[in-house]
Coordinates of C-alpha atoms in Angstrom, one line a residue:
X4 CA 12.3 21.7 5.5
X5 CA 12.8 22.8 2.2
X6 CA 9.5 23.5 -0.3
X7 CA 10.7 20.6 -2.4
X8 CA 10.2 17.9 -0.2
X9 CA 6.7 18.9 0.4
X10 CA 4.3 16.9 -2.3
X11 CA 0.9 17.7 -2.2
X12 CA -1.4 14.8 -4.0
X13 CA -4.7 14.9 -5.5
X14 CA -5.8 11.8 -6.8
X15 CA -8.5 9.4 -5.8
X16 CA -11.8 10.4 -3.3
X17 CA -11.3 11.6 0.0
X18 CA -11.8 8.7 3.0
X19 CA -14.3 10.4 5.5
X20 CA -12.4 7.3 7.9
X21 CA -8.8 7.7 7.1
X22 CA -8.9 11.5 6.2
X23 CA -7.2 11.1 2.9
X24 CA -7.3 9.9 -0.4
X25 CA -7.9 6.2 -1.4
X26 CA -4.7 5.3 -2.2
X27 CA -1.9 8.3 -1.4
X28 CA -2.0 11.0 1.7
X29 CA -2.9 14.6 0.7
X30 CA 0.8 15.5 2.2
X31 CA 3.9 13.6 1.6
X32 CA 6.8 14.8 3.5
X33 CA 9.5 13.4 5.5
X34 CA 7.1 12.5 8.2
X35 CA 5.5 10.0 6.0
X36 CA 8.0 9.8 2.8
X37 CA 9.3 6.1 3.3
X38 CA 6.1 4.2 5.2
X39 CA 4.0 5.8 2.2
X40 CA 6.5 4.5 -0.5
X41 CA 6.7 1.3 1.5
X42 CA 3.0 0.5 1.5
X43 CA 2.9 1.5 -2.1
X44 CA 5.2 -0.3 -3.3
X45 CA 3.6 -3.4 -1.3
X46 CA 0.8 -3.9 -3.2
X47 CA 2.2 -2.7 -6.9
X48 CA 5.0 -5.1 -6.7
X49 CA 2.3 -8.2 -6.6
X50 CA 0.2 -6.7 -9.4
X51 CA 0.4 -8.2 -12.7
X52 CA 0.7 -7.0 -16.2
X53 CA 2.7 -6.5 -19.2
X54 CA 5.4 -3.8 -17.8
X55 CA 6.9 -7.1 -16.0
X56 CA 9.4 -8.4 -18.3
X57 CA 13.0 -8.6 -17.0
X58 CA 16.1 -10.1 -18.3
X59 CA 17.7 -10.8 -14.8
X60 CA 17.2 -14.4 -13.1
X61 CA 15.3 -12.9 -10.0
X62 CA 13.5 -9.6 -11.1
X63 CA 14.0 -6.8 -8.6
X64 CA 10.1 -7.0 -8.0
X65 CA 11.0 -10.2 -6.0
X66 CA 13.7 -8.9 -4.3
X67 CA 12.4 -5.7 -2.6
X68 CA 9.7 -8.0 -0.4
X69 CA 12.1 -10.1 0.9
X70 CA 14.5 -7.3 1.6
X71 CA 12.1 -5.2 3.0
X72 CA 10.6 -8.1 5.4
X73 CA 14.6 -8.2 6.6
X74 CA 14.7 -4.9 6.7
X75 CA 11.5 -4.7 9.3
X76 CA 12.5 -7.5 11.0
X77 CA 15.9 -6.2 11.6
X78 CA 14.3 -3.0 13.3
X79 CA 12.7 -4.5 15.3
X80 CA 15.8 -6.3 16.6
X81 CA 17.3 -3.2 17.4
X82 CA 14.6 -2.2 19.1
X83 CA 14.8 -5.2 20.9
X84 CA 18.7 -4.9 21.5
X85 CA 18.4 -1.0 23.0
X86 CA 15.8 -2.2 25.5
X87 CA 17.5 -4.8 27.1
X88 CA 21.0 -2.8 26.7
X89 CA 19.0 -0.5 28.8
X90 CA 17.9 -3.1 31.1
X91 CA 21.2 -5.0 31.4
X92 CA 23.0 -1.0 32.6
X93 CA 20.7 -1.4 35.1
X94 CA 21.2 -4.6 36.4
X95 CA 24.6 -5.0 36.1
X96 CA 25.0 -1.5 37.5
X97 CA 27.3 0.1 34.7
X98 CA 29.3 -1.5 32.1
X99 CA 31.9 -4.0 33.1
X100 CA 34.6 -1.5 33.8
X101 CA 37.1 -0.8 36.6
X102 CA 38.8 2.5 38.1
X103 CA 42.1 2.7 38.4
X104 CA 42.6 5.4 41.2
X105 CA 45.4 7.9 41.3
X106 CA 46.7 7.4 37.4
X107 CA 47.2 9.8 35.3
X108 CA 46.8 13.1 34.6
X109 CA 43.2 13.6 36.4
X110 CA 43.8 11.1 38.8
X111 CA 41.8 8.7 37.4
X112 CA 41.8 5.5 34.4
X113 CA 38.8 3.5 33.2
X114 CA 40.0 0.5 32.2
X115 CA 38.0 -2.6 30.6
X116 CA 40.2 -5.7 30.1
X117 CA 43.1 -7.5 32.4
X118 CA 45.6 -6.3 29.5
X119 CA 44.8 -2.9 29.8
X120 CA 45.6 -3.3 33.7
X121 CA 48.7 -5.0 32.9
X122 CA 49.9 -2.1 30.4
X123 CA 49.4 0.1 34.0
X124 CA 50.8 -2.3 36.4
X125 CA 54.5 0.0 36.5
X126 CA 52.1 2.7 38.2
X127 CA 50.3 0.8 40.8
X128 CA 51.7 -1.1 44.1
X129 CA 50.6 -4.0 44.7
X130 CA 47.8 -3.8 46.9
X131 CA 45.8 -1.2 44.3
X132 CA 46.4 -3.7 41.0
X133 CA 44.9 -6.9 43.2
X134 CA 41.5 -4.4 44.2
X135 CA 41.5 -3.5 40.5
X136 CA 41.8 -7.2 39.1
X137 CA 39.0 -7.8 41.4
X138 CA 36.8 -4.9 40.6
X139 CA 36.9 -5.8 36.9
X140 CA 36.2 -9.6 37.5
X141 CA 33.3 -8.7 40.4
X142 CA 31.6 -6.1 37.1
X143 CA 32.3 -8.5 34.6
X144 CA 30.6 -11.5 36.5
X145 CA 27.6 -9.2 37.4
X146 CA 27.5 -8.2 33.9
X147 CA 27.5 -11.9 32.6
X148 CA 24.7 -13.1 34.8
X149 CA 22.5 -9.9 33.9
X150 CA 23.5 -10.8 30.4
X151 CA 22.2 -14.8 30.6
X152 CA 19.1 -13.6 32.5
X153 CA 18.3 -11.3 29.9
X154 CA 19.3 -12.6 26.4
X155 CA 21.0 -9.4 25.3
X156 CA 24.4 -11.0 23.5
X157 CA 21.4 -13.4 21.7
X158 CA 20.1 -9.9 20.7
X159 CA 23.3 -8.6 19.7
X160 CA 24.0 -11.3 17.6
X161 CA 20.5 -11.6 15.5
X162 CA 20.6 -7.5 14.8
X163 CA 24.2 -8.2 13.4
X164 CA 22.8 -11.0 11.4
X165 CA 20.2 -9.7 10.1
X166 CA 21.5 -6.0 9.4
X167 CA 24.0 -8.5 7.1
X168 CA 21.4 -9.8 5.0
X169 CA 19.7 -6.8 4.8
X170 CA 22.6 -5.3 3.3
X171 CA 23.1 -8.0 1.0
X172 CA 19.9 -8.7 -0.2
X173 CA 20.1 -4.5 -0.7
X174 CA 23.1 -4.4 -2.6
X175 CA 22.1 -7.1 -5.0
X176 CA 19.1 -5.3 -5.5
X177 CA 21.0 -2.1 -6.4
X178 CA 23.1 -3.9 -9.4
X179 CA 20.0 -5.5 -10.5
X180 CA 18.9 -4.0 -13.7
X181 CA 14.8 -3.2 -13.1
X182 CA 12.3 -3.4 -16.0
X183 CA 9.7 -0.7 -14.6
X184 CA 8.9 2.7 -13.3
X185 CA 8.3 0.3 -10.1
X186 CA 11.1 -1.2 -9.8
X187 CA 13.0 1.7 -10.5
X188 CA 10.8 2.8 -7.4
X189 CA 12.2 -0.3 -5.4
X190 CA 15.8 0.4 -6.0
X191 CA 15.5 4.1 -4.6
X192 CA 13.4 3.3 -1.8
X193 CA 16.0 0.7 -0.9
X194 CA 19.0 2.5 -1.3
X195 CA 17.2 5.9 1.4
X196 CA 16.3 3.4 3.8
X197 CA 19.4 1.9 3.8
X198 CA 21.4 5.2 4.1
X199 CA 19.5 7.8 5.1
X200 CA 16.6 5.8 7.1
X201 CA 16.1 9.2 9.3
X202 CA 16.0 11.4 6.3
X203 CA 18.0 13.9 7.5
X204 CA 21.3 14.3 5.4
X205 CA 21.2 17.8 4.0
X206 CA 24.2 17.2 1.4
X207 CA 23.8 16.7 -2.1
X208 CA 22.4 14.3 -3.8
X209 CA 20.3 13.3 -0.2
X210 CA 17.8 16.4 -0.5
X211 CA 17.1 15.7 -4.4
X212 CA 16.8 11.5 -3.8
X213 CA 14.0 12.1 -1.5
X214 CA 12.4 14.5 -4.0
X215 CA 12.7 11.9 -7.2
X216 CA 11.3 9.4 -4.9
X217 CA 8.3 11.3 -4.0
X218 CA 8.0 12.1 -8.0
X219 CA 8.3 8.1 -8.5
X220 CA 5.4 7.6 -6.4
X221 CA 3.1 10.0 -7.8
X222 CA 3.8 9.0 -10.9
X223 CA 3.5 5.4 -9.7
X224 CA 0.4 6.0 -8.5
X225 CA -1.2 7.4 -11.5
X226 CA -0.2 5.2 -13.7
X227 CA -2.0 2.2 -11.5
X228 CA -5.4 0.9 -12.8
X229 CA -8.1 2.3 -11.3
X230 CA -10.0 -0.1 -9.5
X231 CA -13.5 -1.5 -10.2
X232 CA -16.5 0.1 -9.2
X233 CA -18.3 -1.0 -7.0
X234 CA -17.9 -2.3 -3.6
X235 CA -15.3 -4.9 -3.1
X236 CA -17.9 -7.0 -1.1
X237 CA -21.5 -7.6 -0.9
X238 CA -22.7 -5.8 1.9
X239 CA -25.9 -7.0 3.1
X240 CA -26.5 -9.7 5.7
X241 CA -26.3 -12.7 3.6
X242 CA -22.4 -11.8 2.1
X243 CA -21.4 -10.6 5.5
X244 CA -22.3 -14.0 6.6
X245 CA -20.9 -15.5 3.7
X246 CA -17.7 -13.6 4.6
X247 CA -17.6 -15.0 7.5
X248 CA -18.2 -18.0 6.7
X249 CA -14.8 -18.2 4.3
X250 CA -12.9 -17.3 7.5
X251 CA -14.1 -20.0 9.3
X252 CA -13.0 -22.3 6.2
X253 CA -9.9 -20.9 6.3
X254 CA -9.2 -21.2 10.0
X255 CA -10.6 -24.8 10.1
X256 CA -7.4 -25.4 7.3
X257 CA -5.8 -23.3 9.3
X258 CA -6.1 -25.5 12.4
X259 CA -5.6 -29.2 10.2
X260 CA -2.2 -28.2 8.7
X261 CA -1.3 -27.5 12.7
X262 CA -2.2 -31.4 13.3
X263 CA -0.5 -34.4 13.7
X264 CA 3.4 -33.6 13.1
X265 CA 5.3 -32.4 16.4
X266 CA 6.8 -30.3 13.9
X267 CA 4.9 -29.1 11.3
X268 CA 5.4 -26.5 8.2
X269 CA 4.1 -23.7 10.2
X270 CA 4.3 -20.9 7.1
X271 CA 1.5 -22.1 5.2
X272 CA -0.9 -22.4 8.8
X273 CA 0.5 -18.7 9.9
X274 CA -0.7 -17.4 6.1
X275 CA -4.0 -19.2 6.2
X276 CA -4.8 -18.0 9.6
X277 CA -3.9 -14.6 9.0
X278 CA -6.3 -14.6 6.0
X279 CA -8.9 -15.1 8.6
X280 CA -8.0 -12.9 11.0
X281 CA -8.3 -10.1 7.8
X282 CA -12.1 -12.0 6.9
X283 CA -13.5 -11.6 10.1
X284 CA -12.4 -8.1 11.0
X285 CA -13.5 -7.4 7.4
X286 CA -16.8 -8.8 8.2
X287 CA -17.6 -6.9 11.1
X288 CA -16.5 -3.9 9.4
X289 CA -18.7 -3.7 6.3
X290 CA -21.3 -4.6 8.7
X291 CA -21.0 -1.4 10.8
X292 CA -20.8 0.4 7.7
X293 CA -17.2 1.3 6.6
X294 CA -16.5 1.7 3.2
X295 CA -15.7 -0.8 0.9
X296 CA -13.1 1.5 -0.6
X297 CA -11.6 2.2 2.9
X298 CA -11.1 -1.8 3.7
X299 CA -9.4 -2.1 0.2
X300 CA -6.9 0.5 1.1
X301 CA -5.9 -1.4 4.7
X302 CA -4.3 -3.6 2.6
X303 CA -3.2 -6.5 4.9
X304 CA -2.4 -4.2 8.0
X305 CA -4.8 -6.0 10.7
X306 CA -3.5 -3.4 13.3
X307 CA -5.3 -0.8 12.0
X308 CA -8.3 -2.8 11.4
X309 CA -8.4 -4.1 14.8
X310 CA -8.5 -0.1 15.7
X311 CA -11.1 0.8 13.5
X312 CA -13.2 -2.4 14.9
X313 CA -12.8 -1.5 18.4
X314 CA -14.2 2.0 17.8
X315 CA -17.0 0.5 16.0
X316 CA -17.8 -1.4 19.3
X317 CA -15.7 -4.7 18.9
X318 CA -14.1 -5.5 23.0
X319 CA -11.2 -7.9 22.1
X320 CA -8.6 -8.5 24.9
X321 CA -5.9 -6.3 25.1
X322 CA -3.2 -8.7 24.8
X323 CA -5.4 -9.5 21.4
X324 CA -5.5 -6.2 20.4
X325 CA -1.7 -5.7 20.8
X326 CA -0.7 -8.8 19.0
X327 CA -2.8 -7.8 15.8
X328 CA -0.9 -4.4 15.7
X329 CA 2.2 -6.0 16.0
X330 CA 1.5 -8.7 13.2
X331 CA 1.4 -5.4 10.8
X332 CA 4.1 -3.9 12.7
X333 CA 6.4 -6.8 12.1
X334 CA 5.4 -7.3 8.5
X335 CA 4.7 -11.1 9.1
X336 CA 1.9 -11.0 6.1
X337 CA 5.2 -10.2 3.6
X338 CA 8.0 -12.1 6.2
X339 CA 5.8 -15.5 5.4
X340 CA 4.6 -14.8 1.2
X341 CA 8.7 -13.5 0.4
X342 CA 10.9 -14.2 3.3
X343 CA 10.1 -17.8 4.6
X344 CA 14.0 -18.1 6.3
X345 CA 13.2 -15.3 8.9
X346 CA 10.2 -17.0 10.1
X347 CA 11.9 -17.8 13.3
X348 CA 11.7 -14.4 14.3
X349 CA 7.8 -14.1 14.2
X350 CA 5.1 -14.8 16.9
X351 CA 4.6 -18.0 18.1
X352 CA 2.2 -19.9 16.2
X353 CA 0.3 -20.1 19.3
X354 CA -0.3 -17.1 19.7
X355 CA -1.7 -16.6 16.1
X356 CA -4.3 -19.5 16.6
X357 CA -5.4 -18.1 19.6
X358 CA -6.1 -14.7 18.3
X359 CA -8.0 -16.1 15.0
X360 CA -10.1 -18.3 17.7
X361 CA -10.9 -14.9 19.9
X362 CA -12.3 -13.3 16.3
X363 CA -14.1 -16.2 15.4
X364 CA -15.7 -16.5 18.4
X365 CA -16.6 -12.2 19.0
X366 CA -17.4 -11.2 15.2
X367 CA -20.3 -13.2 15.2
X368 CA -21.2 -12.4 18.8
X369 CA -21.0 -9.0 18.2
X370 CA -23.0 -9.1 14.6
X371 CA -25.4 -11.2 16.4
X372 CA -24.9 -13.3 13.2
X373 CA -24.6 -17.3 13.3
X374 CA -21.3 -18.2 11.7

């Protein structure tokens, strides 16, 4: 790894919780070059001021969240896709394949359709081309039920989808003219993931694209207005109760907009309720004493707050646990604010209520604090 793609940053306090500055790691390196652009680019995207001002109909600062919300959400697809590719092998007991014995040179043909058994029928008698046809038909039956079972062509066909609006929604981007250092940003993150997601191409201009995108975010970063001092909330009782409180307001609308429609408009519940989710574990935090500073810079990632909670001595269930990391692994804060169409893909709504009712009901439990 060369020098270059080392950047060492300096700005902001150092977290005694997180182990590095507010804002930026000490260290940016391949490791952490595109997550660390990513969660930048997050927050500065949404931040007004004057340096908006573009020409084009849909500014790129619009475009990147609701590429990169695709752009998570199709990862996770292939993630989903190579595990039950995995699991199908093994059911099915190999790909839907037959042997063709004593063909060609080594003896031996793998063949996958009827037509490539016709194309070999002048080398087999009779007997040897019926087992074959009814190898491949036994494997491909096998296959298919391992296949319904499982869900993997369903799989198959949303990673394809969605890789195809990732790419689109990227390219548009790229021919988009940007009106700021951030957008500018945007683009080249964009393009990187898109092309060289593992960062690993060596040839030129790969090497020096990783390095201007590191210099974009420093520069990025120090050009961003320093935030107010002071603590972002109160933290004595009374706000922490007050905090909690809010959440409870917010889940209560939370909870109305989920009544009386068999069908209802789901997005604006799932935002509401995730706001609470990020009030109550904010509450209990500030009330065990972790920096106001520290909370700011979670941003909306309730994974990591549920972590930091849990050490502090919050017992959530583990299935609650795991769905608050994966609402911040799937991006659903962004997928809901930028990229309403891929909804679909998210956790049930269900399953979001019941995790805001498990924090509503153990925060203030925990605090020993009346909500």
């Amino acid at each position: 790894m060369a020098d270059s793609e080392n950047s060492r940053t300096t700005r902001g306090k150092e977290n005694p919780e997180r182990g590095t500055s507010e804002n930026l790691p000490h260290l940016i390196d391949r490791r952490n070059l595109l997550p660390v652009a990513a969660r930048l680019l997050s927050t500065l995207v949404v931040e007004p001021g004057d340096h908006w001002k573009s020409s084009s109909p849909t500014p790129v600062r619009d475009m990147w969240p609701r590429w990169y919300a695709c752009h998570q959400q199709r990862v996770r697809a292939t993630r989903l896709r190579e595990k039950l590719e995995k699991q199908l092998l093994e059911e099915a007991g190999g790909l839907p394949i037959a042997t063709l014995r004593n063909v060609g040179k080594n003896g031996a043909v793998e063949v996958h359709s009827f037509a490539d058994i016709n194309r070999m029928a002048a080398q087999l008698d009779a007997e040897h081309l019926s087992q074959a046809r009814a190898e491949l038909r036994r494997h491909r039956r096998r296959w298919k039920e391992a296949d319904r079972r499982l869900g993997f062509s369903a799989a198959v066909a949303q990673e394809q989808e969605l890789a195809e609006r990732a790419g689109i929604s990227g390219r548009v981007m790229w021919i988009t003219r940007p009106s700021s250092l951030i957008e500018d940003t945007a683009k080249l993150h964009c393009l990187i993931v898109m092309h060289d997601p593992s960062l690993t191409l060596e040839d030129t201009p790969w090497p020096e694209l990783r390095t201007m995108l590191k210099d974009l975010i420093r520069v990025a970063e120090k050009r961003r207005p320093k935030s107010c001092n002071g603590p972002a909330y109160p933290v004595n009782a009374a706000g922490v109760r007050g905090i909690l409180n809010l959440a409870k307001h917010y889940q209560d609308a939370a909870s109305k907009l989920g009544e009386g429609s068999s069908k209802p408009n789901q997005a604006p519940q799932r935002l509401l309720a995730l706001h609470a989710m990020e009030l109550y574990l904010n509450a209990f935090l500030l009330a065990k004493g972790v920096d106001p500073s520290a909370i700011r810079g979670l941003q909306h990632d309730l994974g990591e707050r549920a972590r930091l909670a849990s050490d502090a001595g919050l017992v959530l269930r583990k299935r609650t646990v795991a769905h608050l990391a994966t609402l911040s692994t799937s991006n659903e804060y962004h997928v809901i604010r930028y990229a309403p169409e891929l909804t679909s893909t998210l956790s049930q709504v269900n399953r979001v209520m019941a995790t805001v009712d498990e924090l509503s009901r153990k925060v203030p439990k925990a605090l020993r604090v009346s909500s």
